Amino acid sequence: KISEYVKASQDASDNLDMSTEATNAELNEAITDEFGVKYSEDGRKLLKALYELNGTYSIKEGVRIICNWAFFNCRSLSSLVIPDSVTSIGNKAFSVCTSLTSLVIPDGVVCINGNPFGKWNGKLECLSPNFIYEDEVLFNKDKSKIISCRVQGIRSYIIPSSVTSIGDSAFEGCFSLRNIAIPSSVTSIGKSAFNGCEYLSSLVIPDSVTSIGRGAFRGCNFPTDLKQELISRFGRKIFG
């Protein structure tokens, strides 16, 4: 009964603390494995991997959280095994892992912050019932939020009318995107949502949108009049 109580308490704590940020305190006290991968002292978080990590790597059993930027730019990593214990995955966790051929999101994952898969072109499989992966676009469970668009060579995309939020960095890496249709159901566009979409030269943002994050259109080549219109509505930060 005591062990059951302890486990229940740990599970409750995990559910309350799903932050994917690796704090300075955690990094200073980190435990580093034989591959140079840093884990939090309590083993709950995978904090950061070395850029030089290569070949196959298996995340330690018991890890609950893969932090923001954890495997960012690990260009020689070819295979990564994520254990069933993982519940949260952070922003840009697997971005620019150019040799990584595939990834599986375990069924226990309940939280994905930002877009962990931007600028990564491997095959994604989602086993978690908390998300919908449809036509290479990852949504939350009720399709009200776009988490990651992973369609290779995409030129046009019509956002479903169920969507109310375009997540942080959701279309980052969609370099060929030229046209995007945003329905009136959308109320917010996240930070860096279309960052680097240099061929996206026109779009209509409905009046329903009341919030656009910093750098949402960084690198987009909008005509001067459209750019000025957006700046007047949402501020210069959306291009910064």
mmCIF file with all atom_site columns, C-alpha atoms in Angstrom, residues 8 20 51 54 68 72 95 102 164-165 167 169 199 202 212:
data_model
loop_
_atom_site.group_PDB
_atom_site.id
_atom_site.type_symbol
_atom_site.label_atom_id
_atom_site.label_alt_id
_atom_site.label_comp_id
_atom_site.label_asym_id
_atom_site.label_entity_id
_atom_site.label_seq_id
_atom_site.pdbx_PDB_ins_code
_atom_site.Cartn_x
_atom_site.Cartn_y
_atom_site.Cartn_z
_atom_site.occupancy
_atom_site.B_iso_or_equiv
_atom_site.pdbx_formal_charge
_atom_site.auth_seq_id
_atom_site.auth_comp_id
_atom_site.auth_asym_id
_atom_site.auth_atom_id
_atom_site.pdbx_PDB_model_num
ATOM 1  C CA . ALA A 1 8   ? 0.397  7.446  -7.161  1.00 0.00 ? 8   ALA A CA 1
ATOM 2  C CA . THR A 1 20  ? 9.788  20.793 -21.015 1.00 0.00 ? 20  THR A CA 1
ATOM 3  C CA . TYR A 1 51  ? 25.542 17.397 -31.229 1.00 0.00 ? 51  TYR A CA 1
ATOM 4  C CA . ASN A 1 54  ? 25.618 9.256  -33.578 1.00 0.00 ? 54  ASN A CA 1
ATOM 5  C CA . ASN A 1 68  ? 13.137 21.608 -25.498 1.00 0.00 ? 68  ASN A CA 1
ATOM 6  C CA . PHE A 1 72  ? 18.474 19.569 -31.795 1.00 0.00 ? 72  PHE A CA 1
ATOM 7  C CA . SER A 1 95  ? 14.773 19.471 -35.206 1.00 0.00 ? 95  SER A CA 1
ATOM 8  C CA . SER A 1 102 ? 11.953 7.597  -38.217 1.00 0.00 ? 102 SER A CA 1
ATOM 9  C CA . THR A 1 164 ? -8.601 27.571 -33.536 1.00 0.00 ? 164 THR A CA 1
ATOM 10 C CA . SER A 1 165 ? -4.852 27.783 -32.931 1.00 0.00 ? 165 SER A CA 1
ATOM 11 C CA . GLY A 1 167 ? 0.976  26.365 -32.737 1.00 0.00 ? 167 GLY A CA 1
ATOM 12 C CA . SER A 1 169 ? 6.749  26.815 -35.184 1.00 0.00 ? 169 SER A CA 1
ATOM 13 C CA . TYR A 1 199 ? 7.878  31.665 -50.687 1.00 0.00 ? 199 TYR A CA 1
ATOM 14 C CA . SER A 1 202 ? 0.403  36.416 -49.681 1.00 0.00 ? 202 SER A CA 1
ATOM 15 C CA . ILE A 1 212 ? 0.180  36.507 -33.338 1.00 0.00 ? 212 ILE A CA 1
#
